[in-house]
Short mmCIF file of C-alpha atoms and ligand atoms in Angstrom, two decimals:
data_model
loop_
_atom_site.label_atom_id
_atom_site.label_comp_id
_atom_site.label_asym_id
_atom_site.label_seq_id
_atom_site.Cartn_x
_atom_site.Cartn_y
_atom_site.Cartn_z
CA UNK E 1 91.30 295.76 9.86
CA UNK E 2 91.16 292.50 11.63
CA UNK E 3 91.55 293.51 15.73
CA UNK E 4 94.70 290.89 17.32
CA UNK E 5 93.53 288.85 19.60
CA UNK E 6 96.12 286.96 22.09
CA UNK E 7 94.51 284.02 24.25
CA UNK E 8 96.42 282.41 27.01
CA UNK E 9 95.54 278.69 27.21
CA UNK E 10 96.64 277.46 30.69
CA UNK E 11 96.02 273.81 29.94
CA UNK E 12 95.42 271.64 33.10
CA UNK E 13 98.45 273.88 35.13
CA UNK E 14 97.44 275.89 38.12
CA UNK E 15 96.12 275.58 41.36
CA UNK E 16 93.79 277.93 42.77
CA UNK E 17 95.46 280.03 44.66
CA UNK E 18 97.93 280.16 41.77
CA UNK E 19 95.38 281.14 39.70
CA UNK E 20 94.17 283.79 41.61
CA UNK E 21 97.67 285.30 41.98
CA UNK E 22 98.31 285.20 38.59
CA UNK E 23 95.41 287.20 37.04
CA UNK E 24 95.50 289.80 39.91
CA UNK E 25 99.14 290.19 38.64
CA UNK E 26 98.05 290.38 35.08
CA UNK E 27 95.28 292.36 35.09
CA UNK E 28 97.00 295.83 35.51
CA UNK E 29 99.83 294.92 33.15
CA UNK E 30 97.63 294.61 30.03
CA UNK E 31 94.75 297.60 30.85
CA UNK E 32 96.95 299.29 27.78
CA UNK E 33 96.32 296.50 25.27
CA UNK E 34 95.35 297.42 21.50
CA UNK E 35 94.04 293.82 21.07
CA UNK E 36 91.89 291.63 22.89
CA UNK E 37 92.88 289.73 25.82
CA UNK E 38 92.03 285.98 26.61
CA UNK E 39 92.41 284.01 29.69
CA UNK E 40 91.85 280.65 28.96
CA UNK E 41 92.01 278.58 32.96
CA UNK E 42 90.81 274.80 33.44
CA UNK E 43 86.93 274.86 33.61
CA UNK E 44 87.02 274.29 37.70
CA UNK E 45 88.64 278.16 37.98
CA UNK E 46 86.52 279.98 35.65
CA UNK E 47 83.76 281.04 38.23
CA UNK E 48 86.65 282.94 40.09
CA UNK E 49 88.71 283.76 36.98
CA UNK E 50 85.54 285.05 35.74
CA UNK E 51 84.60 286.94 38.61
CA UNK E 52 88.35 288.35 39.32
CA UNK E 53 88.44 290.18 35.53
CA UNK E 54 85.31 291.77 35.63
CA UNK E 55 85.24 294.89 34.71
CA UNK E 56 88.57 294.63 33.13
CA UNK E 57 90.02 294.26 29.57
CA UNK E 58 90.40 290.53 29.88
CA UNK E 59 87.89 288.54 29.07
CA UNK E 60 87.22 284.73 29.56
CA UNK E 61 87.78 281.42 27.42
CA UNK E 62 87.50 277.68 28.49
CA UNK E 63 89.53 275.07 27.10
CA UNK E 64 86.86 272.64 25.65
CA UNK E 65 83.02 272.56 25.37
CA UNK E 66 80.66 269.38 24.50
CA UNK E 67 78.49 269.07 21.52
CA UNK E 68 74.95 267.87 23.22
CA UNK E 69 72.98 270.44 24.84
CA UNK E 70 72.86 268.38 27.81
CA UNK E 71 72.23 265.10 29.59
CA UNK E 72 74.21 261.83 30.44
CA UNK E 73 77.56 263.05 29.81
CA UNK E 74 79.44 262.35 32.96
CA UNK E 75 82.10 264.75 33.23
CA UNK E 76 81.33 267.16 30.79
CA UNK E 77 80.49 270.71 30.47
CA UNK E 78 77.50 272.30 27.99
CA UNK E 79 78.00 275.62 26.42
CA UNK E 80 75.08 277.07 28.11
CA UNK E 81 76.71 276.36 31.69
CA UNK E 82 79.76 278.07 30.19
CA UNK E 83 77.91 280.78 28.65
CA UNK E 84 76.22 280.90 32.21
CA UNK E 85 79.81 281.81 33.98
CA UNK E 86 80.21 284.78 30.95
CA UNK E 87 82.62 282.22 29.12
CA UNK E 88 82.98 284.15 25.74
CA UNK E 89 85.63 281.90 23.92
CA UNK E 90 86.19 278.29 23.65
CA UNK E 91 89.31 276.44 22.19
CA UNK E 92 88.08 274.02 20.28
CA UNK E 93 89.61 270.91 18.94
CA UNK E 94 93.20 271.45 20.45
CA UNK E 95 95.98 268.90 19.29
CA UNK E 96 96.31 267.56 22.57
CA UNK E 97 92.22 266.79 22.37
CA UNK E 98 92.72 265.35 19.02
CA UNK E 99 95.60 263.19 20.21
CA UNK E 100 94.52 261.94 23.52
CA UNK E 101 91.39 262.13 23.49
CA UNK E 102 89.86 260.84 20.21
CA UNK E 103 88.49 264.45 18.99
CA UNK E 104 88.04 264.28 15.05
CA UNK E 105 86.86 266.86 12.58
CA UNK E 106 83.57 266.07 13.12
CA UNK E 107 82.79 266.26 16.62
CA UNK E 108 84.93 269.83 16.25
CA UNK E 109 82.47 270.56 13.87
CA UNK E 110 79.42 269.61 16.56
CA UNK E 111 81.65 271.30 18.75
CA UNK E 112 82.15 274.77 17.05
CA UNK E 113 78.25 274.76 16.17
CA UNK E 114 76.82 274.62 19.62
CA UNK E 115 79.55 276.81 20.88
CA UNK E 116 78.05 279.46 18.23
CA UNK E 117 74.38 278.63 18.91
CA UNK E 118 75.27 279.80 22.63
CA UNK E 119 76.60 282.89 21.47
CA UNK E 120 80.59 281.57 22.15
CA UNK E 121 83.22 282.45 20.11
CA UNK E 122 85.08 279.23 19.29
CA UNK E 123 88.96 279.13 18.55
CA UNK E 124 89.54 276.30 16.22
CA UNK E 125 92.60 275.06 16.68
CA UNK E 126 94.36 272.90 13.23
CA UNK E 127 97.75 271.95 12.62
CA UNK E 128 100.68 269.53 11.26
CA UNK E 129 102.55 266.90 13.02
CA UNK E 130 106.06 266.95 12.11
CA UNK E 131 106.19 264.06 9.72
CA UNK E 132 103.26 265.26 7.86
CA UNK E 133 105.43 268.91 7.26
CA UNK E 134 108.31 266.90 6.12
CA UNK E 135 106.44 264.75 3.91
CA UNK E 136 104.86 268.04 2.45
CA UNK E 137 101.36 267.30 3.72
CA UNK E 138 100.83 270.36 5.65
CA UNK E 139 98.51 272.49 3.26
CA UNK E 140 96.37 269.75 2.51
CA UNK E 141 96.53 268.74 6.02
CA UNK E 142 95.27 271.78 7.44
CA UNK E 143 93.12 272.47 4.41
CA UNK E 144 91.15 269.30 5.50
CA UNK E 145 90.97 270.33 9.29
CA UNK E 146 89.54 273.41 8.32
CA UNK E 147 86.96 271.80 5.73
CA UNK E 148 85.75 269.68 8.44
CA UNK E 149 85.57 271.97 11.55
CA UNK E 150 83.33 275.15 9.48
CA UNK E 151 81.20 272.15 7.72
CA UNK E 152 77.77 273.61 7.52
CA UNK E 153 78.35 276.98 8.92
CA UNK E 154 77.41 279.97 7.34
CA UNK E 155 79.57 282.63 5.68
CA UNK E 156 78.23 285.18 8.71
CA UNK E 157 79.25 282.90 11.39
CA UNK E 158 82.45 281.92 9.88
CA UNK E 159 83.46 285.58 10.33
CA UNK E 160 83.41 286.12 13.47
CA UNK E 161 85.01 283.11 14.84
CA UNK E 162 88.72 282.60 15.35
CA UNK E 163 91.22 279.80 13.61
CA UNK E 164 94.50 279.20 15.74
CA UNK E 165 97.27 277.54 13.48
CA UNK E 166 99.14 275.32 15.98
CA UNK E 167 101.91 273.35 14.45
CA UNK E 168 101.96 270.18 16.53
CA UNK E 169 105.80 269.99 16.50
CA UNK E 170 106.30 273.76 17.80
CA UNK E 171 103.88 273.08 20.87
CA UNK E 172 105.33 273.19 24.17
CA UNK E 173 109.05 271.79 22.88
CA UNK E 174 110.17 275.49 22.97
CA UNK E 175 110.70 274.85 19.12
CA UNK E 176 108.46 277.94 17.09
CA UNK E 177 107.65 277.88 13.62
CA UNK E 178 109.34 280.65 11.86
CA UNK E 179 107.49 283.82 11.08
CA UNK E 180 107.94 282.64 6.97
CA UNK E 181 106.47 278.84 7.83
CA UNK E 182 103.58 280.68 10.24
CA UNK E 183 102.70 283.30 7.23
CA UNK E 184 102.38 280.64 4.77
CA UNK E 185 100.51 278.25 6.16
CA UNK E 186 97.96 280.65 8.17
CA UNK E 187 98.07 282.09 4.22
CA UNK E 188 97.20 278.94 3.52
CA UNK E 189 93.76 278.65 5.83
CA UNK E 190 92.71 282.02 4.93
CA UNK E 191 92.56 281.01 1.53
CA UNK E 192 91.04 277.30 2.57
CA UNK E 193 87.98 280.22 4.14
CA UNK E 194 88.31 282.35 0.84
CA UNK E 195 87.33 278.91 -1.66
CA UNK E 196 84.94 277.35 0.84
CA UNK E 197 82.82 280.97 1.66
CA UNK E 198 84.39 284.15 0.18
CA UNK E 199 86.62 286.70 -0.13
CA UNK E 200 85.11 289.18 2.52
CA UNK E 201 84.70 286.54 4.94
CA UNK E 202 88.45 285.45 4.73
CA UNK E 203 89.63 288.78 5.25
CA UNK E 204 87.57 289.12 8.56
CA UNK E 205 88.35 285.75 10.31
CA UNK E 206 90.91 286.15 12.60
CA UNK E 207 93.95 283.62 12.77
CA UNK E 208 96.34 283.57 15.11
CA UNK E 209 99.63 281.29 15.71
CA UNK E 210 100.14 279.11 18.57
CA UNK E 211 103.47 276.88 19.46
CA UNK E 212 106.22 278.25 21.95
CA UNK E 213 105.25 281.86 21.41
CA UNK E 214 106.65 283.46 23.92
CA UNK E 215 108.06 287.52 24.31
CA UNK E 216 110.87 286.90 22.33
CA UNK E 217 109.47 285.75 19.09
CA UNK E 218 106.18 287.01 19.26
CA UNK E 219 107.02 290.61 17.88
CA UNK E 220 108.35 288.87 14.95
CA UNK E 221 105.98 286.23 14.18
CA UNK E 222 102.88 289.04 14.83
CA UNK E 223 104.28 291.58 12.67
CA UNK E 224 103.50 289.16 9.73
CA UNK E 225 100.76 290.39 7.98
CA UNK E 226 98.09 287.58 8.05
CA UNK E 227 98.96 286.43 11.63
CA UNK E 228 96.11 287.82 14.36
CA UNK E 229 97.52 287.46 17.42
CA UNK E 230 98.48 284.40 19.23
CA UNK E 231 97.12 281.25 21.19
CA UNK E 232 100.21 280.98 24.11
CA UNK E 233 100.56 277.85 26.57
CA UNK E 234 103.52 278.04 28.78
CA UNK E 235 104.36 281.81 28.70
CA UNK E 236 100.87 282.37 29.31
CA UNK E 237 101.29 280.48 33.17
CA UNK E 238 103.73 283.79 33.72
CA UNK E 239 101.72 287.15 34.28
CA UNK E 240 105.04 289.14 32.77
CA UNK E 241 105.74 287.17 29.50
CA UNK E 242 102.38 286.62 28.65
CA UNK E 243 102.05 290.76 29.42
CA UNK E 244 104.93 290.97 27.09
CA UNK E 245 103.46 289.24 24.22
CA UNK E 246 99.82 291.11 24.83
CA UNK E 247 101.96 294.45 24.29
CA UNK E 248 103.76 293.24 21.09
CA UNK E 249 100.40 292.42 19.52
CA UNK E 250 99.97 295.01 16.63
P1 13P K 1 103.08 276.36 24.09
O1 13P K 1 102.98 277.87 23.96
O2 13P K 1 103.37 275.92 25.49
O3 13P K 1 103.94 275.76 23.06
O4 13P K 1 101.58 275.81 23.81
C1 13P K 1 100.92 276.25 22.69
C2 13P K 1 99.53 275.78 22.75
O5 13P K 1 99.27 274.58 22.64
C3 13P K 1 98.47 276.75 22.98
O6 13P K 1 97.21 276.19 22.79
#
């Protein structure tokens, strides 16, 4: 039995006293979660984010991660300085990183390896753009995205990482795949893990959905049997819905 995991990816929202606010308000409205719990703020708050959830259920997950250990890299932030602030998760290779910010297969790939090597749990994040899912590209599409990102890996660390099926078009426009398009295509990517590993390890990575889940399609999209949980932008900037969805998880 794969264990649900729901992650709450704030993007760049949030000041923080906002921040603050909203995980004291979260924290006691999730202690009776049956899956695990992911707060995902912009790198400046995870010190206090990090500090606030201790000792609770939640635990912590950063939004990016670069692929050198260290150096010249104005700006940037090494796994072992998140890793250093008990940063347990990292979204990796987001659509909006792959869109404005050059990201391609391969630096996820360089991405999602030193994330491992630091003992973080990355949360690769693939998906279609509209056109591509009306021109019937999406399998191949996503097929490809996964190929590149778990390039190298082994069949051990492949299982205990996390793929997040984001369909570009259903991201923030308040427009959600339905539960049959999320099934299929996360069905899709398990089997992508199945060909390029094995059977075992595709039943033990965890995938979840992400785009405009919010509490009043997430009981139906989680209760589809391949979908692990769910990787939640705007309704996770709200202590309640993103509660809500946490207690729909199966
Ligand atoms: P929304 O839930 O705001 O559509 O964002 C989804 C997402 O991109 C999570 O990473």
């Amino acid at each position: 039995m794969r264990r649900p995991i729901i992650a709450g990816n704030w993007k760049m929202n949030m000041t923080r006293e906002e921040a603050e606010n909203l995980i004291l308000d979260l924290i006691p409205k999730v202690v009776d979660a049956e899956c695990d719990v992911v707060i995902c703020p912009p790198a400046c708050f995870l010190e206090t984010a990090g500090r606030l959830i201790k000792k609770t259920n939640i635990r912590l997950g950063c939004q990016n991660v670069h692929w050198a250990d260290k150096g010249a890299f104005t700006g940037e932030i090494s796994a072992a300085m998140l890793k250093s602030l008990n940063v347990e998760y990292a979204i990796i290779g987001h659509s909006e990183r792959r869109q404005y910010f050059g990201e391609t297969d391969e630096l996820v790939n360089s991405k999602v390896i030193k994330a491992l090597q630091n003992g973080i749990t990355p949360i690769i994040c693939v998906g279609e753009s509209l056109d591509q899912r009306r021109a019937g590209e999406t399998d191949e599409w996503v097929r490809s995205q996964v190929r590149g990102a778990l390039k190298g890996l082994s069949a051990f660390e492949v299982q205990s990482l996390v793929i997040a099926y984001e369909p570009i078009w259903a991201i923030g426009t308040g427009v959600t795949a339905t539960s049959e398009q999320a099934g299929e295509t996360i069905g899709v990517i398990r089997t992508a893990v199945k060909e390029l590993f094995d059977e075992f390890t595709a039943d033990k990575i965890r995938i979840q959905y992400g785009g405009s889940m919010n509490p009043g399609n997430a009981k139906e999209l989680m209760s589809m049997p391949g979908i692990d949980g769910g990787l939640i932008g705007g309704a996770s900037l709200k202590a309640d819905d993103f509660a809500a969805v946490v207690l729909y998880s199966k």
